[in-house]
Tab-separated table of C-alpha atoms and ligand atoms in Angstrom:
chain	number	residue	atom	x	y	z
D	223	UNK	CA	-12.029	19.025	-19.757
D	224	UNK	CA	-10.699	21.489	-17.264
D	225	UNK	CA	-10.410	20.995	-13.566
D	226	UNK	CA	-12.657	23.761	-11.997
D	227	UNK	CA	-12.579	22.917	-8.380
D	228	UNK	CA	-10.706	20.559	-5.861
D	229	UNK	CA	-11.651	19.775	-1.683
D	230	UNK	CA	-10.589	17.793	1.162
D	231	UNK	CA	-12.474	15.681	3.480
D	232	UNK	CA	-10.754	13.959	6.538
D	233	UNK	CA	-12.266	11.315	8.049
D	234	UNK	CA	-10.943	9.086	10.748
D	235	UNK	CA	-10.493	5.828	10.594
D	236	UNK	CA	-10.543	3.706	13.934
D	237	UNK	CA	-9.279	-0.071	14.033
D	238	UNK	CA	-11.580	-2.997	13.921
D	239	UNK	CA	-8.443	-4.389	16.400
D	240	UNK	CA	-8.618	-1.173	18.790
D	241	UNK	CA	-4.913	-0.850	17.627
D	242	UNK	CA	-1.789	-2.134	14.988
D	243	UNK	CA	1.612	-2.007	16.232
D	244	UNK	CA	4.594	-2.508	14.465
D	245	UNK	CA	8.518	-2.200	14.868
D	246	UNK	CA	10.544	0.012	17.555
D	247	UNK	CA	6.985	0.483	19.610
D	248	UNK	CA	4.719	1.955	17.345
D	249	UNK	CA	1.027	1.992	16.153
D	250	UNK	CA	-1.978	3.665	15.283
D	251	UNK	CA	-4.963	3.529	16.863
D	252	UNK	CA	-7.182	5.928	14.758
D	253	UNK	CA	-5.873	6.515	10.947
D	254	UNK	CA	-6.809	10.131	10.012
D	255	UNK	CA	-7.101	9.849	6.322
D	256	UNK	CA	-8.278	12.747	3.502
D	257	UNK	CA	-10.244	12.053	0.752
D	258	UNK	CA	-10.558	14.132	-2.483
D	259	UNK	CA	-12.632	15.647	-5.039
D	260	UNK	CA	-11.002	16.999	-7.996
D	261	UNK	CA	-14.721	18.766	-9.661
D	262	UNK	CA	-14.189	19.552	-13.439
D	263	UNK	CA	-16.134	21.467	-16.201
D	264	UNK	CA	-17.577	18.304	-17.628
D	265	UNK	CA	-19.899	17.758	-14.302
D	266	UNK	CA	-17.601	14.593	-13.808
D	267	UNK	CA	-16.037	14.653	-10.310
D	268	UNK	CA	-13.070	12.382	-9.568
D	269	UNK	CA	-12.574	11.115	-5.855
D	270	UNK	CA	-8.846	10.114	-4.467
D	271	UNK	CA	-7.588	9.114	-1.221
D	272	UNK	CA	-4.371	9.413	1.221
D	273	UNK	CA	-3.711	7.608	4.835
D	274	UNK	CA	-0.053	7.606	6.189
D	275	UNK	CA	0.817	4.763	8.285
D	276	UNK	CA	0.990	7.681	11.030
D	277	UNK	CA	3.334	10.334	10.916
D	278	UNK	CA	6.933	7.748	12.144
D	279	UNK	CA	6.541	5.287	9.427
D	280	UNK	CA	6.926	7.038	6.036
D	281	UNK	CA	8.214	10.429	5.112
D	282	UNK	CA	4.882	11.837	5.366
D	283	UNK	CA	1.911	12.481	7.271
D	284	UNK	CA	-1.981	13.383	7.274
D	285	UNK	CA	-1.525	16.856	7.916
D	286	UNK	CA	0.971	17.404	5.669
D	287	UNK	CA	-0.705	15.467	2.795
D	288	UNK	CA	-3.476	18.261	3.503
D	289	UNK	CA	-1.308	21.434	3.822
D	290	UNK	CA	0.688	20.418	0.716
D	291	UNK	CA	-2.969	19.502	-1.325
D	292	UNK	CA	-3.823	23.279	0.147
D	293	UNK	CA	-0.529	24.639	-1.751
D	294	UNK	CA	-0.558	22.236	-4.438
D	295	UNK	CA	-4.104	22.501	-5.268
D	296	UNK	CA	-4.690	25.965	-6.872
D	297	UNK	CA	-2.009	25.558	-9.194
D	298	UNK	CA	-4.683	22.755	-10.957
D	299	UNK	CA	-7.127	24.784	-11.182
D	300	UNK	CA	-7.760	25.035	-15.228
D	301	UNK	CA	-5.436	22.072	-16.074
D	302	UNK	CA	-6.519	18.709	-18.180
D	303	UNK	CA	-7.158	15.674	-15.717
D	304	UNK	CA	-7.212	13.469	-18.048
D	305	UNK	CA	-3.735	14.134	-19.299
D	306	UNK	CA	-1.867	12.307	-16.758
D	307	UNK	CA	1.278	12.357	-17.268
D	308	UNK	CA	1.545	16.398	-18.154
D	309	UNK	CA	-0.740	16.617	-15.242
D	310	UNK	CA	1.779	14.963	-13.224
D	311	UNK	CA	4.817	17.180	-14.395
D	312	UNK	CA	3.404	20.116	-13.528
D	313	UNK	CA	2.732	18.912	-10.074
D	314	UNK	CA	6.197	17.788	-10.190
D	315	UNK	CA	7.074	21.356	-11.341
D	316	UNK	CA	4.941	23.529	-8.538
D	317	UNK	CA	6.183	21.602	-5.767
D	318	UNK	CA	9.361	19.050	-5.772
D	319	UNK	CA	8.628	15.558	-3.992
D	320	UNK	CA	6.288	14.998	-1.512
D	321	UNK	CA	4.265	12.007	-3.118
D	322	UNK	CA	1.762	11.793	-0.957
D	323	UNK	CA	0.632	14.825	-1.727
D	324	UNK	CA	0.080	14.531	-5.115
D	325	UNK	CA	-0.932	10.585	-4.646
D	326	UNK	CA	-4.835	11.162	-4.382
D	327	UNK	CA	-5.151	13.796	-6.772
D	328	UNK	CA	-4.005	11.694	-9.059
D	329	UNK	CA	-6.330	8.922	-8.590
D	330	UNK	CA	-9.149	10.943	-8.427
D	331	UNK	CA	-7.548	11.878	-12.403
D	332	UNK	CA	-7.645	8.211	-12.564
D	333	UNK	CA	-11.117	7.549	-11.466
D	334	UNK	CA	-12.521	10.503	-14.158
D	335	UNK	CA	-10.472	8.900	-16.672
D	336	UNK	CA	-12.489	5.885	-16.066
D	337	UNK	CA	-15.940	8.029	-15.551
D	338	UNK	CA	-15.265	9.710	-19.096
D	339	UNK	CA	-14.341	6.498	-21.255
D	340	UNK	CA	-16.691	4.245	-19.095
D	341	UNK	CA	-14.164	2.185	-18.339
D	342	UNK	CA	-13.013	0.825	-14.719
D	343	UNK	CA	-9.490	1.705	-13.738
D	344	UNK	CA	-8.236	-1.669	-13.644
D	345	UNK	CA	-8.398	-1.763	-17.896
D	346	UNK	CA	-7.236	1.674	-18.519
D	347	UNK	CA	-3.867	0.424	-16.129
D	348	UNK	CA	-3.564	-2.823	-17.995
D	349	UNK	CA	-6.156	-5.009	-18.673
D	350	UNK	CA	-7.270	-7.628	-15.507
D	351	UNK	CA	-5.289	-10.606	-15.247
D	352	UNK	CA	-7.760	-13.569	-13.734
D	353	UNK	CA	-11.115	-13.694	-11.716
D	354	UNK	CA	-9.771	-11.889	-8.147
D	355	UNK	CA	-6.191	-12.012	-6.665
D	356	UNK	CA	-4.556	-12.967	-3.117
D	357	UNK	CA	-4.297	-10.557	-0.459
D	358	UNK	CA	-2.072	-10.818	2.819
D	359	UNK	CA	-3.148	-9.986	6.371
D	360	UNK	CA	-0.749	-8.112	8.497
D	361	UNK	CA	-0.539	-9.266	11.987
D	362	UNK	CA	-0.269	-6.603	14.100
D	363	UNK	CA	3.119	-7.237	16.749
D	364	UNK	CA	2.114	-8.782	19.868
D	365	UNK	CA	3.520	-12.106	22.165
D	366	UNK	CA	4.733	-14.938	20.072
D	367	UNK	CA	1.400	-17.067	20.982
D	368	UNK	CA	-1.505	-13.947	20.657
D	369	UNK	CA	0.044	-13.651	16.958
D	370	UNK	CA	-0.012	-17.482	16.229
D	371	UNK	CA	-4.125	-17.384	17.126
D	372	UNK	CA	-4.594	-14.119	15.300
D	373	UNK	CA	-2.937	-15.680	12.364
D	374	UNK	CA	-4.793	-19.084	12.569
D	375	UNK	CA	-8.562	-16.825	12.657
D	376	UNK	CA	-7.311	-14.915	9.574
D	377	UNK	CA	-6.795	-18.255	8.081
D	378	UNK	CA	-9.918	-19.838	9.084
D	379	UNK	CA	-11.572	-16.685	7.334
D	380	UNK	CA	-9.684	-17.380	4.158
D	381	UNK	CA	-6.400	-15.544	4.121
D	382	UNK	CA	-3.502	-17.936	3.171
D	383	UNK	CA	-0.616	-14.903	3.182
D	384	UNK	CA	0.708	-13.749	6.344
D	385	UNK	CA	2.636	-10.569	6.941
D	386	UNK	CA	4.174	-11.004	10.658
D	387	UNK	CA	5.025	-7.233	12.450
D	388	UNK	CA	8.508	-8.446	13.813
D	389	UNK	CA	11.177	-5.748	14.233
D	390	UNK	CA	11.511	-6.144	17.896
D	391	UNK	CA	13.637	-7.980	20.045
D	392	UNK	CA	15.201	-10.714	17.847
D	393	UNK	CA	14.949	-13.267	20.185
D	394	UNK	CA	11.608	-12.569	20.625
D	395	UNK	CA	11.206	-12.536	16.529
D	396	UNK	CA	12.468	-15.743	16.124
D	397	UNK	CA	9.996	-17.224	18.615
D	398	UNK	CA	7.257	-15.103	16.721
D	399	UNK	CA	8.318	-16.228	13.627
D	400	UNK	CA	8.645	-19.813	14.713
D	401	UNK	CA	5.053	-19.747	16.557
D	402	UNK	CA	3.299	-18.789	13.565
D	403	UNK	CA	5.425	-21.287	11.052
D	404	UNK	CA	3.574	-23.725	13.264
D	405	UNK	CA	-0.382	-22.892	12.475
D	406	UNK	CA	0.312	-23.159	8.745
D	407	UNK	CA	-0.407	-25.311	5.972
D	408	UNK	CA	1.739	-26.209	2.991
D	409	UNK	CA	1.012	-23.579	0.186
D	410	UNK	CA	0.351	-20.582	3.169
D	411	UNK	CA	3.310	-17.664	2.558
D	412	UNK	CA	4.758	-16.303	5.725
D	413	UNK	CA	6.239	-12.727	5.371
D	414	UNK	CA	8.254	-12.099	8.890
D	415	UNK	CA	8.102	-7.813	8.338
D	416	UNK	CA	10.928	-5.821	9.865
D	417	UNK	CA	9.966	-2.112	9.121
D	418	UNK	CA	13.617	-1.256	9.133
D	419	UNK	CA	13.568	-2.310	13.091
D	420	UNK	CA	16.700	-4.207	12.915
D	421	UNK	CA	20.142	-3.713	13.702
D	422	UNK	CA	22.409	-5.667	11.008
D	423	UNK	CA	23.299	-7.479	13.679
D	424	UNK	CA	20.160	-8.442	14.967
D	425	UNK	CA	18.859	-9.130	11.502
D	426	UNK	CA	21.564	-11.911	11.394
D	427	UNK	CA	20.813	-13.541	14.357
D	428	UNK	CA	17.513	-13.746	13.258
D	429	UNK	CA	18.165	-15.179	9.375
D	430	UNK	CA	20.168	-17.697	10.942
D	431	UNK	CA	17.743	-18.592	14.107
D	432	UNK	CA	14.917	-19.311	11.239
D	433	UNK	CA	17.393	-21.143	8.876
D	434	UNK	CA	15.473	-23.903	8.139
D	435	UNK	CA	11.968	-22.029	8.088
D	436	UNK	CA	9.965	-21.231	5.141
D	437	UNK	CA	9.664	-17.434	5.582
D	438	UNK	CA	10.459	-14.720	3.939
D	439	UNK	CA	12.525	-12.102	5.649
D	440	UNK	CA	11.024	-8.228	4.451
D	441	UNK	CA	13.138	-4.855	5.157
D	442	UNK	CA	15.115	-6.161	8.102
D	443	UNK	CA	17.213	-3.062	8.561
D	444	UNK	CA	16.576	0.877	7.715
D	445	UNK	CA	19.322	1.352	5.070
D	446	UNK	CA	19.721	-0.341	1.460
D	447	UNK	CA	22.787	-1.270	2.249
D	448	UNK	CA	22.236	-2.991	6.082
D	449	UNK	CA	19.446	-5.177	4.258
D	450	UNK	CA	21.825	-6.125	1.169
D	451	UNK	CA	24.353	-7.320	3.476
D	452	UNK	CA	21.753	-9.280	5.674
D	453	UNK	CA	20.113	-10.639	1.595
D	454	UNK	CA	23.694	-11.877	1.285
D	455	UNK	CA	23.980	-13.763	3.639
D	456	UNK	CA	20.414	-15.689	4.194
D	457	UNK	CA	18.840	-18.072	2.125
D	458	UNK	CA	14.430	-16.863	2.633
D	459	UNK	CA	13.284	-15.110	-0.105
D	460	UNK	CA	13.566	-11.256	0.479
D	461	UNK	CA	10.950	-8.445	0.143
D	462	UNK	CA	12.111	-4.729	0.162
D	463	UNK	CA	9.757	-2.265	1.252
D	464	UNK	CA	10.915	0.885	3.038
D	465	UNK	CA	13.768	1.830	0.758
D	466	UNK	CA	12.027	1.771	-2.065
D	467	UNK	CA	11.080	5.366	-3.142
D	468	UNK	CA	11.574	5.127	-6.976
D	469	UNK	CA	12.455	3.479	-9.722
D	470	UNK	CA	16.034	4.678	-9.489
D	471	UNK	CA	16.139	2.191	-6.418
D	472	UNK	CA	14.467	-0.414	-8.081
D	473	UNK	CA	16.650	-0.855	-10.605
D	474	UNK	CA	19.317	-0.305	-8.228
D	475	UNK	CA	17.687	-3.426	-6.608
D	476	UNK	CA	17.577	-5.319	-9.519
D	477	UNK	CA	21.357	-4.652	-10.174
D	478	UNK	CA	22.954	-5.460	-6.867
D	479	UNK	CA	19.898	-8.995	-7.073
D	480	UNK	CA	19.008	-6.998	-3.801
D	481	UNK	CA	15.239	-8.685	-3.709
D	482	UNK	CA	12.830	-11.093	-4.932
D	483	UNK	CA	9.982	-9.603	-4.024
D	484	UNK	CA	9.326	-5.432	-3.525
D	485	UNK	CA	6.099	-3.428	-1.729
D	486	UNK	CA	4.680	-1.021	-4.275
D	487	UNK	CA	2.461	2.075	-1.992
D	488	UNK	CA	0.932	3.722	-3.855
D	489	UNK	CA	1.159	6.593	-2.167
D	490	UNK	CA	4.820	6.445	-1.858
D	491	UNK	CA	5.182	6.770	-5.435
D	492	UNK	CA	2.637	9.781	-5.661
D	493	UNK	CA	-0.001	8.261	-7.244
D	494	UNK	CA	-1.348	5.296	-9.481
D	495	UNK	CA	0.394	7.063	-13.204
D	496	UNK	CA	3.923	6.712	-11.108
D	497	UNK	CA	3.198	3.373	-9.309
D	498	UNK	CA	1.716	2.039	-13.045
D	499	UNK	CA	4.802	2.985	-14.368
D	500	UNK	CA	6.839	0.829	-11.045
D	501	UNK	CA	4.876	-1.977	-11.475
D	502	UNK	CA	5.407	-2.044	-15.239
D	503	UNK	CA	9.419	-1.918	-14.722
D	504	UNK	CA	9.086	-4.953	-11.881
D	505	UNK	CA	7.242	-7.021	-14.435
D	506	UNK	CA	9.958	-6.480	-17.452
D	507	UNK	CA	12.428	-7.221	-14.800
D	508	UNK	CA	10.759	-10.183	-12.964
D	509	UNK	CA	10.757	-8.733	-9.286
D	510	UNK	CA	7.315	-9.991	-8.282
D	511	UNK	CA	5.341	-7.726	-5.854
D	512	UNK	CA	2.744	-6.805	-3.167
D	513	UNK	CA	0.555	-4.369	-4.445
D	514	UNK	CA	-0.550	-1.642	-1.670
D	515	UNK	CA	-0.529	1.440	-0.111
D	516	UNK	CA	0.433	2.952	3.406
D	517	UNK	CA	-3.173	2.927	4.432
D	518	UNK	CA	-6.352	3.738	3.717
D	519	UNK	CA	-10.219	3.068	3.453
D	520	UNK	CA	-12.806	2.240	0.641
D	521	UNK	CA	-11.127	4.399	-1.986
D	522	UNK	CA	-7.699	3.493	-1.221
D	523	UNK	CA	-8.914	-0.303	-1.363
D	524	UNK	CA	-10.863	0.195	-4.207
D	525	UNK	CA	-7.752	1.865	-6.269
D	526	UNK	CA	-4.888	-0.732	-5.152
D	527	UNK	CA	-7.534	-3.426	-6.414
D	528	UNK	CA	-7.326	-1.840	-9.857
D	529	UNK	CA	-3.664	-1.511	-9.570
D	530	UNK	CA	-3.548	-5.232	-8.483
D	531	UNK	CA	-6.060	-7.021	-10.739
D	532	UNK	CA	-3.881	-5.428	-13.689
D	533	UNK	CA	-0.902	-6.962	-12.618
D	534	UNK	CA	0.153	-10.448	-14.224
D	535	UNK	CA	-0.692	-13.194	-11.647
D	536	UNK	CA	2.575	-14.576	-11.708
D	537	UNK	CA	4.439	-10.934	-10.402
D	538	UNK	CA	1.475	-10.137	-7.930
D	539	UNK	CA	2.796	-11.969	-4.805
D	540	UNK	CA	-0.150	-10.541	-2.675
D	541	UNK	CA	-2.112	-7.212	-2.512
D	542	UNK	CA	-4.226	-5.870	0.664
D	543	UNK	CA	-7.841	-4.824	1.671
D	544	UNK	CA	-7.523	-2.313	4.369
D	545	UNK	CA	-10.916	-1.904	4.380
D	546	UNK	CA	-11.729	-4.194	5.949
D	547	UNK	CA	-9.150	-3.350	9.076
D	548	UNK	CA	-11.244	-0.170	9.803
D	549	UNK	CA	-14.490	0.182	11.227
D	550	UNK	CA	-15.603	2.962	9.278
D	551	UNK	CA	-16.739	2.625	5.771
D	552	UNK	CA	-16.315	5.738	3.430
D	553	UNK	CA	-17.679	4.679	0.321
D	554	UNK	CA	-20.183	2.246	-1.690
D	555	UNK	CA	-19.279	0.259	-4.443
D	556	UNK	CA	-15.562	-0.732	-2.725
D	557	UNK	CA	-13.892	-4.175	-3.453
D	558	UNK	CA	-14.918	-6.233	-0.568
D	559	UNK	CA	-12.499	-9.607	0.431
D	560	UNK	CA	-14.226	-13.142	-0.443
D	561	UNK	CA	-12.079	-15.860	0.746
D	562	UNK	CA	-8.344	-14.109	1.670
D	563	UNK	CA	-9.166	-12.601	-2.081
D	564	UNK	CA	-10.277	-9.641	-3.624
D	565	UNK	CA	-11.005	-8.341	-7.127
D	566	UNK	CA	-11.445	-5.017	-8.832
D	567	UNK	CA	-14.756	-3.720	-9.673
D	568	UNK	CA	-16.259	-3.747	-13.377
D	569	UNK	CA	-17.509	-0.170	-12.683
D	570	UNK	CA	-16.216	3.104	-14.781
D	571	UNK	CA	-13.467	4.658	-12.752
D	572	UNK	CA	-12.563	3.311	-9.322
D	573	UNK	CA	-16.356	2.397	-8.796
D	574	UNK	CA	-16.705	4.235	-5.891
D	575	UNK	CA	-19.687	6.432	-4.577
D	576	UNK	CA	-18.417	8.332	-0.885
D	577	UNK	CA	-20.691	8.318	1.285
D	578	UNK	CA	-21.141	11.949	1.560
D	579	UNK	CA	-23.150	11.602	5.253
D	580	UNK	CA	-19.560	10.254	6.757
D	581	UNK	CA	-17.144	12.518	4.776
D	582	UNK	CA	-19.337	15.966	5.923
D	583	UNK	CA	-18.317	19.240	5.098
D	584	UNK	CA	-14.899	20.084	3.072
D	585	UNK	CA	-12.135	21.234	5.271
D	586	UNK	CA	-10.373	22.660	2.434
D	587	UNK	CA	-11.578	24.087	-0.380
D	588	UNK	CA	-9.809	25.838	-3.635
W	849	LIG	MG1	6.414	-3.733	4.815
């Protein structure tokens, strides 16, 4: 099989919430996301997706995923998508870093993989680990009581893992943190979320103004080491998120007992054969994690589910369905959220059909 053809769609992607707003004052309103078709000589075609949180979060953003794909893409043309991992070196090889570019041409490998073996994505990563998995809802930063009621009408719909956007003033964080504490119920997980906003300093007034709280405290600061020193000296469990670009730093992590818990995007990694391979390493070293991405619609849903499902129960301490955060669906056939949960589908591939009237005309074609 040879890859004869690859195009980009963007679509955009408003907010069921009008808005999501996060540390240090920022948000989206509208995510502009790009979907891809990687055509081959078999008549299979294989569709991938990328959505930065924006262009301040990560290092990366929705015009460059495109302008690298543009670069990036002719150098496919010819190559084996089913051949993964050489497929990925040779990405690696034409154009050094930049994950997120490569992150949804490799799925869409992914999701042929699955079209040419019949077999869904979620078995070809692993083999699926229960009936469906928990997801977390990530309350968007607002006034201590407007995130308390946001959080108690996720839970009435079923969610029972909370991701608070904190990050701000820390007295103001502790008063967010300690508002929501109050609408759970024994068994919920609260996950107060930095996204680096932090000073150390702040991060330890806040650790110790929460002391007695059953939270857990997630990238407080923007360096590795700022959030080691603020992991030494509180007692919540501790997710890492934001530093964690590789598996260098995961095992760095695992070294220094830097985290119990660590985000895996999948687009931060550069694509489901690289965040497999992450997820794999967590499990072996008993890190558990939240399985997700920046952003994203159907597709990206759709291929963190298979990523998710195929994780051992026990490691997966949540996973996400930002589908359902945006108003505008992009494809049939995605994972939709029953209860706070969500499961991968039984389809070949990522058992997805776009919905070719949304995504329009190619922007980019090889
Ligand atoms: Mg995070």
């Amino acid at each position: 099989m040879k890859i004869t053809q690859i195009k980009l769609y963007q679509v955009d992607l408003p907010l069921k919430e009008g808005r999501y707003s996060w540390s240090g004052g920022k948000s989206v309103d509208v995510f502009d996301s790009t979907v891809v078709c990687v055509t081959t000589d078999s008549g299979l075609e294989g569709w991938g997706e990328v959505c930065p949180l924006g262009p301040a979060y990560l290092p990366a953003f929705a015009e460059g995923c495109r302008t690298g794909m543009e670069y990036l893409a002719p150098h496919l043309i010819g190559e084996h998508p089913l051949r993964l991992d050489p497929l990925n070196r040779h990405m690696d090889g034409v154009l050094k870093g930049h994950p997120s570019v490569k992150s949804a041409i490799d799925m869409a490998c992914w999701d042929l993989l699955g079209k040419h073996t019949g077999m869904p994505v979620c078995d070809l990563l692993g083999g699926r680990y229960g009936e469906d998995f928990h997801l977390y809802r990530a309350i968007s930063q607002n006034t201590p009581e407007a995130m308390a009621e946001n959080v108690a009408a996720y839970r009435e719909e079923g969610y029972r893992r909370f991701q608070l956007k904190v990050g701000g003033d820390p007295d103001v964080d502790i008063q967010r943190i300690r508002e929501v504490a109050g609408v759970l119920k024994p068994g919920d997980r609260l996950v107060a979320d930095a996204n680096t906003g932090w000073t150390q300093e702040g991060a330890m007034r806040v650790v110790h103004g929460v002391s007695e709280l059953d939270v857990y405290i997630e990238q407080p600061c923007l360096s590795y080491q700022e959030c080691l020193a603020i992991r030494r000296h509180c007692n919540h469990p501790f997710v890492l998120d934001e530093v964690v670009d590789g598996v260098d730093m995961l095992i760095q992590g695992k070294k220094d007992l830097a985290m119990d818990v660590v985000n895996i995007k999948i687009s931060k990694f550069g694509g489901l054969t690289r965040a497999r391979l992450a997820r794999d390493l967590c499990v072996q070293m008993g890190v558990a994690m939240t399985i997700e991405d920046s952003w994203g619609g159907d597709i990206i849903t759709s291929a963190i589910a298979h990523l998710a499902h195929s994780t051992p129960t026990a490691f997966l301490f949540s996973s996400t369905d930002f589908n359902s955060y945006v108003t505008q669906p992009i494809a049939h056939g995605a994972p939709q959220r029953e209860c706070g949960r969500l499961r991968a589908s039984s389809e070949p591939g990522l058992g997805i059909t776009p919905m070719m009237e949304t995504l329009g005309e190619p922007v980019w074609t090889t």
